PDB file of C-alpha atoms in Angstrom:
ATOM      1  CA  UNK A   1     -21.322  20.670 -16.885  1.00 82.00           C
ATOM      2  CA  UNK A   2     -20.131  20.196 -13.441  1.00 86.00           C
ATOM      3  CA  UNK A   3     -16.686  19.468 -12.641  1.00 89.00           C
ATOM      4  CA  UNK A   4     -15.672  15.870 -11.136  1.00 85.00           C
ATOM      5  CA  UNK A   5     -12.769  15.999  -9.058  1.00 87.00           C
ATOM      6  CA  UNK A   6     -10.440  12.461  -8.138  1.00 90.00           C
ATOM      7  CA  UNK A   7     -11.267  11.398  -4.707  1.00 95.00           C
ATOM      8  CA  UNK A   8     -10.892   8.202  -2.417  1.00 97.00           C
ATOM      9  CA  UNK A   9     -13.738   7.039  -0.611  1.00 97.00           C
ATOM     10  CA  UNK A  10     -15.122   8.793   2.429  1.00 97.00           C
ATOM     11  CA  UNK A  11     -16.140   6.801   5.809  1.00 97.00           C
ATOM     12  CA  UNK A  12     -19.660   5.902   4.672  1.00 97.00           C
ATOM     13  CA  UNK A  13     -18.577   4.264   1.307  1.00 97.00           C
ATOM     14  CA  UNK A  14     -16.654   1.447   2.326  1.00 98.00           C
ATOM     15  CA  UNK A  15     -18.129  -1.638   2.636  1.00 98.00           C
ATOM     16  CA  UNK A  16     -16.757  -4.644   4.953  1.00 98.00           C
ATOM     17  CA  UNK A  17     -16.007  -7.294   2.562  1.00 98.00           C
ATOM     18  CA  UNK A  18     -14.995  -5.266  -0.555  1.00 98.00           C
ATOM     19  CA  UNK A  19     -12.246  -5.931  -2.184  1.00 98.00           C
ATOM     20  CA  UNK A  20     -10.673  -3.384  -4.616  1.00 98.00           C
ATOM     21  CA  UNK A  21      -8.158  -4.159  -7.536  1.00 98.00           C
ATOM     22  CA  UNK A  22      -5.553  -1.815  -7.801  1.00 98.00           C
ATOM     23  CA  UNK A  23      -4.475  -0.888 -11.518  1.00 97.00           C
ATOM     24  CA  UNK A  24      -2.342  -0.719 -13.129  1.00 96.00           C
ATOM     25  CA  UNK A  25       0.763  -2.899 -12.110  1.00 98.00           C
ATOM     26  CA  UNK A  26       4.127  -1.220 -10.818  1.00 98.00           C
ATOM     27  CA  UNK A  27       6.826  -3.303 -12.546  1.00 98.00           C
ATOM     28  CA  UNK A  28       9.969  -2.976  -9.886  1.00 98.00           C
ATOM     29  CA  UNK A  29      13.380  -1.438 -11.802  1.00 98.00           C
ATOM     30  CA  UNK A  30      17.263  -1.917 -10.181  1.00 97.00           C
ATOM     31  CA  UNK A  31      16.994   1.414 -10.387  1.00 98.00           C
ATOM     32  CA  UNK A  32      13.906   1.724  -7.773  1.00 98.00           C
ATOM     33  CA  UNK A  33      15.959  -0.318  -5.491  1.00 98.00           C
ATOM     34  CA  UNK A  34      18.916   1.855  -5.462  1.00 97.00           C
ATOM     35  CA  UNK A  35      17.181   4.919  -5.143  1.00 98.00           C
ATOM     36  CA  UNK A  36      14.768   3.804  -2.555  1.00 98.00           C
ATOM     37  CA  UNK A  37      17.512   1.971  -0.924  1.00 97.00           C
ATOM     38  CA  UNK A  38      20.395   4.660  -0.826  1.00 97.00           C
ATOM     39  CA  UNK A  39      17.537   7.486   0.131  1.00 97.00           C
ATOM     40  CA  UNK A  40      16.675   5.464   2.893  1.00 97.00           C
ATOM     41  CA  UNK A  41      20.049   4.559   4.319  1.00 97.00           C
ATOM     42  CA  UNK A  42      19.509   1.426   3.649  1.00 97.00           C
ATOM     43  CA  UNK A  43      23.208  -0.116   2.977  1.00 96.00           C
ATOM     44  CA  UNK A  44      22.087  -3.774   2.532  1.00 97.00           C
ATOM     45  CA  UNK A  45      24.365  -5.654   0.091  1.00 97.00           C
ATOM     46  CA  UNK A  46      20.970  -7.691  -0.867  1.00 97.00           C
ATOM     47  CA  UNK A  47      19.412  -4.848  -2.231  1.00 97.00           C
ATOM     48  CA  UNK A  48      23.182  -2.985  -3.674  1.00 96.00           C
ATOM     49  CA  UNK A  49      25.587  -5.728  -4.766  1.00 97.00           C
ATOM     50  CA  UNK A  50      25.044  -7.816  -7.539  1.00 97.00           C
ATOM     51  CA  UNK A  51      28.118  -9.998  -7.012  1.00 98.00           C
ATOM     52  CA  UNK A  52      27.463 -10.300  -3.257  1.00 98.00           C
ATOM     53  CA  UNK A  53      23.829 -11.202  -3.829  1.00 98.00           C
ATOM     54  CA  UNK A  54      24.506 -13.987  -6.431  1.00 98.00           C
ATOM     55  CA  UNK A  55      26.129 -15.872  -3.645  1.00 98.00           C
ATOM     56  CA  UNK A  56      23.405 -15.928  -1.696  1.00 98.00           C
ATOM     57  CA  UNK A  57      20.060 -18.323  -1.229  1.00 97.00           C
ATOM     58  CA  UNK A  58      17.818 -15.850  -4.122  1.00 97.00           C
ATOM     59  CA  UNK A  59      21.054 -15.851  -6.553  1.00 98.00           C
ATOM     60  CA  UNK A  60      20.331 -11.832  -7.465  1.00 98.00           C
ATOM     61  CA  UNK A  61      19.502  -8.936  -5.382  1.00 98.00           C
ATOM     62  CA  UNK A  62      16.293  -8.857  -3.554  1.00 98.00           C
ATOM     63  CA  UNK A  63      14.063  -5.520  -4.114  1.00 98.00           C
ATOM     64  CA  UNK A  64      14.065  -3.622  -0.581  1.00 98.00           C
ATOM     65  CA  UNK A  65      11.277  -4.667   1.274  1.00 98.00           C
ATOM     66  CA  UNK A  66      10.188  -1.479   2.366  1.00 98.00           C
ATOM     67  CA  UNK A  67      10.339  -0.430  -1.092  1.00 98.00           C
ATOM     68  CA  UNK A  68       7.636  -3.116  -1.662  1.00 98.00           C
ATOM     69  CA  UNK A  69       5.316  -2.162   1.507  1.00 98.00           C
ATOM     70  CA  UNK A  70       5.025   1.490   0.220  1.00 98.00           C
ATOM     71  CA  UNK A  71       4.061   0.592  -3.203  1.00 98.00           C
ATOM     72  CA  UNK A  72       1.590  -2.042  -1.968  1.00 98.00           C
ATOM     73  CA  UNK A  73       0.120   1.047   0.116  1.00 98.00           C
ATOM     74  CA  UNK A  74       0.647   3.490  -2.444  1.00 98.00           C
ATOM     75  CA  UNK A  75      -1.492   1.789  -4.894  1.00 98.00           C
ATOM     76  CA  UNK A  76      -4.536   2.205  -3.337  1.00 98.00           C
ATOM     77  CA  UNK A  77      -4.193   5.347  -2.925  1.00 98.00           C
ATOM     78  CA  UNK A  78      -6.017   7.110  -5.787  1.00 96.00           C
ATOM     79  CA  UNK A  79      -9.020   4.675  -5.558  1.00 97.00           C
ATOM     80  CA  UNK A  80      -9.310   4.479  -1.377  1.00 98.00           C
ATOM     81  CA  UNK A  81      -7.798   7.733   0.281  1.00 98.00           C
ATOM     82  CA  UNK A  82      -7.182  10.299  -1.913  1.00 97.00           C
ATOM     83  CA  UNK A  83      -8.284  13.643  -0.202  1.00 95.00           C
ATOM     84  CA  UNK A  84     -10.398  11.874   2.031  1.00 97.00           C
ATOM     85  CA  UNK A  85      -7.877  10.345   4.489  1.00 97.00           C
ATOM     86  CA  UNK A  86      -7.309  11.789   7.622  1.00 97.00           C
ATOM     87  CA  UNK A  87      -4.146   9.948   9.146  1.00 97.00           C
ATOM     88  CA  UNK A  88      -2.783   6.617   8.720  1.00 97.00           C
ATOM     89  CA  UNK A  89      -3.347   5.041  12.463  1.00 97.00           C
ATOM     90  CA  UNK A  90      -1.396   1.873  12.085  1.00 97.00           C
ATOM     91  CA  UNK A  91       0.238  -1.307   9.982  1.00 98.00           C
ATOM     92  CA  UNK A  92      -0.327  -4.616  11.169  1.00 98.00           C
ATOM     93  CA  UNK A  93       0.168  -8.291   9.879  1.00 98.00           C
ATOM     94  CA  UNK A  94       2.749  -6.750   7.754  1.00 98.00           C
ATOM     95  CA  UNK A  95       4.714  -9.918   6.003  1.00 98.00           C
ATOM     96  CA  UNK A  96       6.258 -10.508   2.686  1.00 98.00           C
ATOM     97  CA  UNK A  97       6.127 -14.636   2.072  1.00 98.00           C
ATOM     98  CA  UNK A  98       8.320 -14.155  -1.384  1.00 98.00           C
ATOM     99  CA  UNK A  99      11.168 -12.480  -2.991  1.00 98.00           C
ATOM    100  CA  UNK A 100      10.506  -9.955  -5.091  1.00 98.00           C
ATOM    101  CA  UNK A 101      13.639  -9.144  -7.859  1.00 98.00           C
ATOM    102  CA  UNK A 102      13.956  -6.325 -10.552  1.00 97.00           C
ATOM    103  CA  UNK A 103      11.593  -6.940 -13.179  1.00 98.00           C
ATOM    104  CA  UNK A 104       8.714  -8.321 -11.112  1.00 98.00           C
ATOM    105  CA  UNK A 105       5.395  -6.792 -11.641  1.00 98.00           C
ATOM    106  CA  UNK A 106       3.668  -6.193  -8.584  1.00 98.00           C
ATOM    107  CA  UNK A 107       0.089  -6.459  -8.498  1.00 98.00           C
ATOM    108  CA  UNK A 108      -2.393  -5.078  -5.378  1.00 98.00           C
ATOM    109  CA  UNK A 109      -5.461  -6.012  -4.101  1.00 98.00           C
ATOM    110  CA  UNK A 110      -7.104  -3.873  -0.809  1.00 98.00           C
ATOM    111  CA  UNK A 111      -9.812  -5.769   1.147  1.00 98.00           C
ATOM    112  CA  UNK A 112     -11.877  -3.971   3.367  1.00 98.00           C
ATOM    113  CA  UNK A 113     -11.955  -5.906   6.892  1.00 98.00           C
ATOM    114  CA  UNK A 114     -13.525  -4.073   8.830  1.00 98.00           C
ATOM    115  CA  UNK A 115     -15.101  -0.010   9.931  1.00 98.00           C
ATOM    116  CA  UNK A 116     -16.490   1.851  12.831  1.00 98.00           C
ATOM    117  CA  UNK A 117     -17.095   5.601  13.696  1.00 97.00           C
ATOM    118  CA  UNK A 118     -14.128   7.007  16.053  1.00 96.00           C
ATOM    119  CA  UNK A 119     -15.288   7.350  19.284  1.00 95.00           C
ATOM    120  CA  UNK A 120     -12.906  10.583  20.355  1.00 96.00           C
ATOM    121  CA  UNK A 121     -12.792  12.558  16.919  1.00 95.00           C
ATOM    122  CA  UNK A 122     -16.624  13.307  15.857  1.00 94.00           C
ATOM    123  CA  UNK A 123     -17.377  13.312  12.374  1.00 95.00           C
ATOM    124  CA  UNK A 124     -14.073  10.415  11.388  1.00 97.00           C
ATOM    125  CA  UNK A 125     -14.355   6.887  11.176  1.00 98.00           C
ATOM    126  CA  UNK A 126     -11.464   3.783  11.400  1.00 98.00           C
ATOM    127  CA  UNK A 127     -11.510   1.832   8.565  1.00 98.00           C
ATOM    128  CA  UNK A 128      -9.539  -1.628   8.471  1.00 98.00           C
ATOM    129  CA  UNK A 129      -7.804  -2.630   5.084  1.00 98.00           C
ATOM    130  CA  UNK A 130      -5.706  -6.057   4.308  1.00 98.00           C
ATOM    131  CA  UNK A 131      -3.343  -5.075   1.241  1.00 98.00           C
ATOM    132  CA  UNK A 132      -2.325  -7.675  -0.733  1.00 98.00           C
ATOM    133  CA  UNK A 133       0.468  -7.512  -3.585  1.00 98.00           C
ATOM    134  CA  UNK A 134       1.059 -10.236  -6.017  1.00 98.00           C
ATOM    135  CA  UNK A 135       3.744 -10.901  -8.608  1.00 98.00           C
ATOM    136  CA  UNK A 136       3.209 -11.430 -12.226  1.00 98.00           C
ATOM    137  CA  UNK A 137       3.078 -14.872 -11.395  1.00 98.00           C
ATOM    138  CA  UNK A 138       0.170 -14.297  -8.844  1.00 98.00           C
ATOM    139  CA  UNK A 139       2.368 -15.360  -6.136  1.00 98.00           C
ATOM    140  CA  UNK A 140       2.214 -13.283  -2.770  1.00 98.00           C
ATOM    141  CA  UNK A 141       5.076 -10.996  -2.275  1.00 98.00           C
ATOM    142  CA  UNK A 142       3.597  -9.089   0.833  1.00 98.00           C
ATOM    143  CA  UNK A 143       0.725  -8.576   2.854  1.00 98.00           C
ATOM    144  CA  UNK A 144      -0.184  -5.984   5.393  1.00 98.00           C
ATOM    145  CA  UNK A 145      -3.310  -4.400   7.492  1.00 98.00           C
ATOM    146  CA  UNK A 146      -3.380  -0.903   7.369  1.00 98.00           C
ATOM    147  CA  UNK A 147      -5.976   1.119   9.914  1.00 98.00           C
ATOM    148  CA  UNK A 148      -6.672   4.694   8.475  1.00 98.00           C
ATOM    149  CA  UNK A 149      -8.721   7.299  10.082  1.00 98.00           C
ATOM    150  CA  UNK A 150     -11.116   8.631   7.231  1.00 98.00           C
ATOM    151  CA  UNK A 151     -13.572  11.553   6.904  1.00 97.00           C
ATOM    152  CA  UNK A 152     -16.514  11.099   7.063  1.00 97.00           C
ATOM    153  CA  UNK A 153     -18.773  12.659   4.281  1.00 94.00           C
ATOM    154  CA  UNK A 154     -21.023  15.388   6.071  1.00 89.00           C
ATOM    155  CA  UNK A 155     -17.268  16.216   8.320  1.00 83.00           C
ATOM    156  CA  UNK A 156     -15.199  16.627   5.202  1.00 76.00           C
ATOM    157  CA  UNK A 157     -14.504  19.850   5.523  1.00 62.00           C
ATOM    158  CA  UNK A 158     -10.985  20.753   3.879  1.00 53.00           C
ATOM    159  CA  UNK A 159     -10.843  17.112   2.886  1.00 50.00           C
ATOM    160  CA  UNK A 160     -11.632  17.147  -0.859  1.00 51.00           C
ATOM    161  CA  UNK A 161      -8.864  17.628  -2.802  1.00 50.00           C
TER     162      UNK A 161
END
């Protein structure tokens, strides 16, 4: 029996118009927030102090944004880029249209936007993603466009995992 190894996709596999569901849901913990938060030298009271954050316009402490973007972008990675990703060129678009609190379960969707072959690095391609992460509620808590630089298949060499 041959042996199947976890991979993303390479260059040739992704299709414009594709949209991938991301499973299964990251529910966000206080404790994510303060970790992520205090490792980042982040010292925002919205994300650290309960009694600050209760007197302000969400009423509780707001999960760190950032926090959010990575884990929208981390998702995907298993089922997109895994092994097969060459460098992250560039985030885009990146917005986050709702609060998201401890508790929440995010939620991530990846659309594929658009793809060409790299014009300077033979045997690589650009692929254009729009990430997506919804709350249990199915309310947007962020958006971004991500541009990675992926291997191409007959290229891949060192890229499988």
């Amino acid at each position: 029996m041959s042996e199947i190894v976890q991979r993303g996709l390479y260059y040739e596999e992704f299709e414009v118009g594709a949209v991938y569901a991301h499973r299964p849901g990251r529910t966000a913990t206080e404790a994510d927030n303060v970790l992520f938060s205090t490792l980042t030298m982040n010292a925002q009271p919205l994300h650290l102090d309960a009694a600050y954050s209760a007197g302000q316009p969400f009423g509780q402490r707001l999960m760190n944004s950032m926090w959010t973007l990575s884990t929208m972008v981390g998702a995907s990675v298993s089922q997109l880029t895994l092994g097969t990703l060459v460098a992250q060129v560039g985030l885009t678009d990146i917005a986050f249209p709702a609060p998201l609190f401890h508790g929440d379960t995010i939620y991530v969707e990846t659309e594929i936007v658009e793809k060409r072959l790299s014009e300077s690095r033979p045997g690589q391609g650009l692929v254009t993603m729009r990430h997506t992460a919804r709350n249990q509620n199915g309310e947007v808590v962020a958006m971004a466009t991500r541009i990675a630089l992926m291997w191409c298949v007959d290229s891949a060499r060192g890229a499988s995992v």
